[in-house]
Coordinates of C-alpha atoms in Angstrom, one line a residue:
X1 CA 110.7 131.5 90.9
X2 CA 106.9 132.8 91.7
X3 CA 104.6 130.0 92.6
X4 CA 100.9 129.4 93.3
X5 CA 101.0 126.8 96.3
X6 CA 97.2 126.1 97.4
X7 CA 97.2 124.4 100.8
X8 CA 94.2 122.3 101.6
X9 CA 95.5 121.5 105.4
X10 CA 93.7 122.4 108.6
X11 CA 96.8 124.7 109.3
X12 CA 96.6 127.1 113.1
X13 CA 97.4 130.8 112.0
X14 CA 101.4 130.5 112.9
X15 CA 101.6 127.5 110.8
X16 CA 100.4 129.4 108.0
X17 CA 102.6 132.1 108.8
X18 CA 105.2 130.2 109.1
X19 CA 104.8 128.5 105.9
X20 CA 104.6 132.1 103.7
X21 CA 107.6 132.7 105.6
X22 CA 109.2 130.0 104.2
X23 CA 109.0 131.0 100.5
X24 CA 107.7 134.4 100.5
X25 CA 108.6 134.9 97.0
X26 CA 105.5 132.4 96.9
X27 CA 101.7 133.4 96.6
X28 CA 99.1 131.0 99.0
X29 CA 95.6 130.3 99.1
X30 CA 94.5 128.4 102.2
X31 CA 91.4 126.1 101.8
X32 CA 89.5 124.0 104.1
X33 CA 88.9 120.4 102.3
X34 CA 85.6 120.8 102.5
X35 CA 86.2 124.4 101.0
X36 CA 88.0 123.9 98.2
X37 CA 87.0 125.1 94.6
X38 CA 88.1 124.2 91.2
X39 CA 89.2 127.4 90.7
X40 CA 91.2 127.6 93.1
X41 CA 93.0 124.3 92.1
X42 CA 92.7 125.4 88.8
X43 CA 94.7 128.3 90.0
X44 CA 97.7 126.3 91.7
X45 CA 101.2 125.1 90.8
X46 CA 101.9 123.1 94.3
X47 CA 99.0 121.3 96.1
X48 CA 99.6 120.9 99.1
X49 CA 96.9 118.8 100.7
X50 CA 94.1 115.9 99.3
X51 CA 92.2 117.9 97.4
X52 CA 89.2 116.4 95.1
X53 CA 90.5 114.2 92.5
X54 CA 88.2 115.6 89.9
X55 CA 89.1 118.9 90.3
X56 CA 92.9 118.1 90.3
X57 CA 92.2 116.4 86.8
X58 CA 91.4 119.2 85.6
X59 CA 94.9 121.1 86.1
X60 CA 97.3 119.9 83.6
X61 CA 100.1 122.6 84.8
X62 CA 100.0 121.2 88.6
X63 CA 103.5 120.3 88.6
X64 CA 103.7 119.2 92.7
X65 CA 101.1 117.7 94.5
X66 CA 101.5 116.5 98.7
X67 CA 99.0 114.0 99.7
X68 CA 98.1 113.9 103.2
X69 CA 97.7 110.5 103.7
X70 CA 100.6 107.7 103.1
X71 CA 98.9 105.7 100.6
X72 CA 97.9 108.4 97.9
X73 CA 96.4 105.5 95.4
X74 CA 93.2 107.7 94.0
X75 CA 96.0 110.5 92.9
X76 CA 98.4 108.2 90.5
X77 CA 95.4 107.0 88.5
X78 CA 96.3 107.5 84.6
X79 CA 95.1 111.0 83.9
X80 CA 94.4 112.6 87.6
X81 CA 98.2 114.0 87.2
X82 CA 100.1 115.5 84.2
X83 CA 103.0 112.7 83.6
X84 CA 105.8 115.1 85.0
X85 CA 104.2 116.6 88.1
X86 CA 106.0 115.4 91.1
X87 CA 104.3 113.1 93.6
X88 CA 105.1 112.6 97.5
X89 CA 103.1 111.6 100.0
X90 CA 102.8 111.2 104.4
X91 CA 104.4 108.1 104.9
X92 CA 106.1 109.1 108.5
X93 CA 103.3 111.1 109.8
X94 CA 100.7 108.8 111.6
X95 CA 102.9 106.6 113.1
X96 CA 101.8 108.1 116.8
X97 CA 98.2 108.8 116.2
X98 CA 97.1 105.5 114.3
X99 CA 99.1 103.6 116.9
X100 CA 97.7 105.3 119.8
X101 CA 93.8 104.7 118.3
X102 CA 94.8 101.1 117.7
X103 CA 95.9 100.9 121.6
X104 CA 92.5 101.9 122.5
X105 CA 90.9 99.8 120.3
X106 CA 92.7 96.7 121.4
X107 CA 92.2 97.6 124.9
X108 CA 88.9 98.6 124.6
X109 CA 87.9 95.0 123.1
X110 CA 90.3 92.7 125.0
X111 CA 88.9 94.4 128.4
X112 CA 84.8 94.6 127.5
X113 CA 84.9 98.2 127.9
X114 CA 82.5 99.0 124.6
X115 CA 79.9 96.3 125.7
X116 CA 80.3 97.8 129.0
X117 CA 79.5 100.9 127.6
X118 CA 76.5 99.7 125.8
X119 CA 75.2 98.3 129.4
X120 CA 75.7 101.2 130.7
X121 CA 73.6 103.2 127.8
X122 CA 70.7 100.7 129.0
X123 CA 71.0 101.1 132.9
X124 CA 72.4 98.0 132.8
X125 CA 74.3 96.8 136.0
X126 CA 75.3 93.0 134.3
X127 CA 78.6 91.4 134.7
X128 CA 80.3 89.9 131.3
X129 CA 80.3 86.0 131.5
X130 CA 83.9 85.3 130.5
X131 CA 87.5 85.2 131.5
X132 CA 89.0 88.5 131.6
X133 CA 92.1 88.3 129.0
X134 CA 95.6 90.2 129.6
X135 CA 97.6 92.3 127.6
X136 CA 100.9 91.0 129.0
X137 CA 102.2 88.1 127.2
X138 CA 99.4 88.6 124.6
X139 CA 100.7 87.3 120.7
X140 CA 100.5 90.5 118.6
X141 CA 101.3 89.7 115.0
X142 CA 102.0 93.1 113.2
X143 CA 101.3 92.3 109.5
X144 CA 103.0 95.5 108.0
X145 CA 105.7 96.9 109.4
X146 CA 106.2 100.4 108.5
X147 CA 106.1 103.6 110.3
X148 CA 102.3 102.4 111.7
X149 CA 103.1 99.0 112.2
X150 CA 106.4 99.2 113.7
X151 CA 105.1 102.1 116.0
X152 CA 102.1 99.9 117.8
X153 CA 104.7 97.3 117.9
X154 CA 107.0 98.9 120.1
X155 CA 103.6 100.6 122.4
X156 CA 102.6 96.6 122.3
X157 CA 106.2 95.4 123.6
X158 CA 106.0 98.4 126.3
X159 CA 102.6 96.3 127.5
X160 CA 104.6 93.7 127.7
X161 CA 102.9 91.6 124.8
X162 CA 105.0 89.4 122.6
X163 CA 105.6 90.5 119.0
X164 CA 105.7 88.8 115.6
X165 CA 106.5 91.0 112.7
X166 CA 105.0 90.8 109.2
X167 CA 106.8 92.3 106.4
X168 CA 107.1 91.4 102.5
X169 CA 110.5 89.8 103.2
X170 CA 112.0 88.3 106.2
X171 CA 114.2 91.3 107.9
X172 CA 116.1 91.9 110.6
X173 CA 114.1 91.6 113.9
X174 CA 114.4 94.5 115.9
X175 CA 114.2 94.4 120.0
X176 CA 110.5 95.1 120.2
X177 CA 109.8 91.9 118.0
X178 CA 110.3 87.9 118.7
X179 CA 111.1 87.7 115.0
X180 CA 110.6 89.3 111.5
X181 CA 109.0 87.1 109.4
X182 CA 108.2 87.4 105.3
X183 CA 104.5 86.8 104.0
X184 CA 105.4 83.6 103.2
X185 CA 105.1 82.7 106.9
X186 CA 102.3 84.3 108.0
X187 CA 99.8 81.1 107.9
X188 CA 102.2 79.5 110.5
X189 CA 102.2 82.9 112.7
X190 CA 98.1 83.1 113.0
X191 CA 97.3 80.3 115.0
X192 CA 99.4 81.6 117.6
X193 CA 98.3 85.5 117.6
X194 CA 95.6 86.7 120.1
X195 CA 96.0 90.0 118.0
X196 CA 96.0 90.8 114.3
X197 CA 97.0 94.3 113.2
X198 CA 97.0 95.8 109.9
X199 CA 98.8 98.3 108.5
X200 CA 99.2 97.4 105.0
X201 CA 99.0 99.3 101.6
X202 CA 96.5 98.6 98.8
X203 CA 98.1 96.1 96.4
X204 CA 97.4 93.6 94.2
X205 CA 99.6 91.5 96.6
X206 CA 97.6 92.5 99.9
X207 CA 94.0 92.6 98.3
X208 CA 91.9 90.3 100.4
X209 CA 95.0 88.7 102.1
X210 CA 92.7 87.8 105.1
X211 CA 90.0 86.2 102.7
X212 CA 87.6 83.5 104.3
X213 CA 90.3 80.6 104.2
X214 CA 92.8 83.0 106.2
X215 CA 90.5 83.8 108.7
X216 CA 90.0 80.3 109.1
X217 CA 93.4 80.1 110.7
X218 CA 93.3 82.3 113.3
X219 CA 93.6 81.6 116.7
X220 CA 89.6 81.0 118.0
X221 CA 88.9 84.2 120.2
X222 CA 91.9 86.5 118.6
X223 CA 90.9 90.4 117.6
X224 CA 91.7 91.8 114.3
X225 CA 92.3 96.1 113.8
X226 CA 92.8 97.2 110.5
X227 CA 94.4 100.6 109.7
X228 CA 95.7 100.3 106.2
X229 CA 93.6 99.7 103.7
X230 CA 89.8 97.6 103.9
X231 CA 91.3 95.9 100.5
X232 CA 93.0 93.8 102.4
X233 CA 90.2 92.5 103.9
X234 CA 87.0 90.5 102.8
X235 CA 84.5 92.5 104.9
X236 CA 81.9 89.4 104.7
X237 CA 84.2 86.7 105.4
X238 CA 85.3 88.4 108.7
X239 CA 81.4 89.1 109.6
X240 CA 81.1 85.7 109.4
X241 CA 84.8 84.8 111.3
X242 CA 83.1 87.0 114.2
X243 CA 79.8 85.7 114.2
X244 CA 80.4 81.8 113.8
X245 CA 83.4 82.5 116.6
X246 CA 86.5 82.5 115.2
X247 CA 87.4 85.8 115.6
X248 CA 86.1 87.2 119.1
X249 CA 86.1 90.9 117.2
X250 CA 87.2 93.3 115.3
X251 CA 88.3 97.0 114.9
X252 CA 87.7 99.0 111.8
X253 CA 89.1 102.4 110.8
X254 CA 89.2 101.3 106.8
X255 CA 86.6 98.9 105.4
X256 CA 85.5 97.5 101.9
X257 CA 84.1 99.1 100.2
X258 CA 84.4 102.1 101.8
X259 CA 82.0 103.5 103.5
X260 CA 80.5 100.2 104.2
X261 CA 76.7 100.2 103.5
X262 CA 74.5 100.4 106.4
X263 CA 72.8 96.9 105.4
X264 CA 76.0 95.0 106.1
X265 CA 76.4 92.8 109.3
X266 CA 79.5 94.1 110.6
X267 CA 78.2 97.4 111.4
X268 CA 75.3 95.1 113.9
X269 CA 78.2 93.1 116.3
X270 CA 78.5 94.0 119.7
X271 CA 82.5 93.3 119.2
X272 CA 83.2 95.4 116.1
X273 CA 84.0 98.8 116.0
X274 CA 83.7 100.8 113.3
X275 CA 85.6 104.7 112.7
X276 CA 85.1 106.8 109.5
X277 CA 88.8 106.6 108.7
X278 CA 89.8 108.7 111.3
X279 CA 92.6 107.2 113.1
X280 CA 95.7 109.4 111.8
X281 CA 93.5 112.4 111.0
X282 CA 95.4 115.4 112.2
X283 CA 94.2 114.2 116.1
X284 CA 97.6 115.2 117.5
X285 CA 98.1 119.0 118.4
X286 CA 100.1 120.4 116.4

C-alpha cells in the first residue's frame, strides 16, 4: 500500500537510500528538523522523526509517528495525535552515547579537569587545594535502570566502582551491580553514594524525586548527572545542595524548566556543568 513517510532525521545519503530501498512502493520527503514545514507534515502518513508538535497537530490522517528520543511526552498530549495513529519511540538507542557523555562528566568533575580548564583560560598555573578522589571503589547509585542507566552501570563497574541499582521495584541484580534496589530504598542508598546518576522518565512518580529534603541526604561531597528528565529535579534546591556543600557538583544535560533561564544560579558554579540536551544526540557515527 502507497505511503507518504516524511523523515525528519539527520540521515548520510546511503541511509536514505537504504531506507527507499526498503519500501520502494513508498514516497519520501527528507527534512532537516530545523527544515521542516507544515506542509510537508501536512503531507505525511509516517513521521519519522520529532517533528514540531504544532505542526503534527495539525495532521489528523498521521497514522505512524517515530520519536527520536525515548521519552516522547510532548507527542501523547490529548489532541497532538489522532486517537488511532500508532506511537513508538527510541528507547534502546542512547544507551552508548548518553553513557559515554556521563563518563566524561563524572570524570571530568571527580578529577578537577573543568576548573582546570577555567585556570587555564586565565593563564592560571594554581594547584586545586583538595584530595584528589578515585574512581575505583567509588559508590555509584544508578537511579533508573534502563537501557541508559544500566549501560553507565556496567562502564562504571569496568572502572572498578561499586554499583547500587535504582529501579521502581526491587529486581534481580545483575553482575555489574552490588544490589537492585526498589524506590522504596533509595533514602538508605544516598548516604553511601559518591555518585548520583539519573536516567529516569518524566512521571508524576519521579517529578522532583531529588527535592530539597532528598538532597539533604546525600553523602557531603557526592556529584549528581542527570540525563533523564530536569522534572526530576528541583533545580533551586540542588543550587543550593552545591553551594551550601552538600553536593560537591553537578552535571546537567536536562534541567527544569528547560532551557534554564540565564538568571538562575546553577548556570554561575564552578562545579556544574551544563549541555543543551545533547548527550544522546545522534553523536555516534553512524
Amino acid at each position: 500500500m502507497h505511503k507518504k513517510v516524511l523523515v525528519c532525521l539527520p540521515l548520510s545519503d546511503a541511509h536514505r537510500a537504504a531506507l527507499e530501498a526498503s519500501v520502494p512502493e513508498f514516497e519520501f520527503r527528507f527534512n532537516a528538523l530545523d527544515d521542516v514545514h507544515a506542509e510537508d507534515v501536512l503531507w505525511a502518513d509516517v513521521v519519522l522523526g520529532n517533528a514540531p508538535v504544532s505542526m503534527l497537530s495539525q495532521n489528523k490522517h498521521i497514522e505512524w509517528f517515530q520519536s527520536n528520543s525515548a521519552g516522547p511526552d510532548p507527542y501523547l498530549k490529548p489532541g497532538v495525535l489522532p486517537e488511532d495513529c500508532v506511537v513508538t519511540n527510541a528507547t534502546g538507542a542512547y544507551g552508548l552515547a548518553i553513557s559515554e557523555w556521563m563518563l566524561a562528566m563524572w570524570l571530568g568533575i571527580q578529577k578537577d579537569m573543568f576548573l582546570y580548564r577555567d585556570r587555564q583560560n586565565q593563564r592560571k598555573w594554581a594547584p586545586i587545594d583538595r584530595p584528589v578522589r578515585g574512581i575505583t571503589g567509588a559508590r555509584v547509585l544508578c537511579v533508573g535502570m534502563g537501557d541508559i542507566g544500566s549501560s553507565f552501570a556496567r562502564r562504571a563497574h569496568a572502572l572498578g566502582a561499586e554499583v547500587v541499582g535504582v529501579r521502581r521495584h526491587a529486581a534481580d541484580c545483575p553482575p555489574y551491580c552490588l544490589r537492585v534496589v526498589g524506590t522504596d530504598k533509595l533514602d538508605e542508598e544516598l548516604p553511601a553514594a559518591d555518585l548520583i546518576a539519573l536516567s529516569l522518565p518524566g512521571t508524576p512518580e519521579t517529578d522532583h524525586l531529588f527535592n530539597a529534603a532528598r538532597l539533604a541526604k546525600c553523602k557531603p561531597g557526592a556529584i549528581l548527572l542527570n540525563v533523564g528528565r530536569g522534572t526530576a529535579v528541583d533545580s533551586d534546591a540542588l543550587a543550593a545542595a552545591i553551594q551550601n556543600g552538600i553536593l560537591y557538583g553537578a552535571a546537567l544535560d536536562v534541567t527544569a524548566p528547560e532551557p534554564l533561564p540565564p538568571e538562575h544560579p546553577l548556570w554561575g558554579l564552578e562545579t556544574v556543568l551544563i549541555t543543551p540536551h545533547i548527550s544522546g544526540r545522534f553523536s555516534l557515527p553512524r
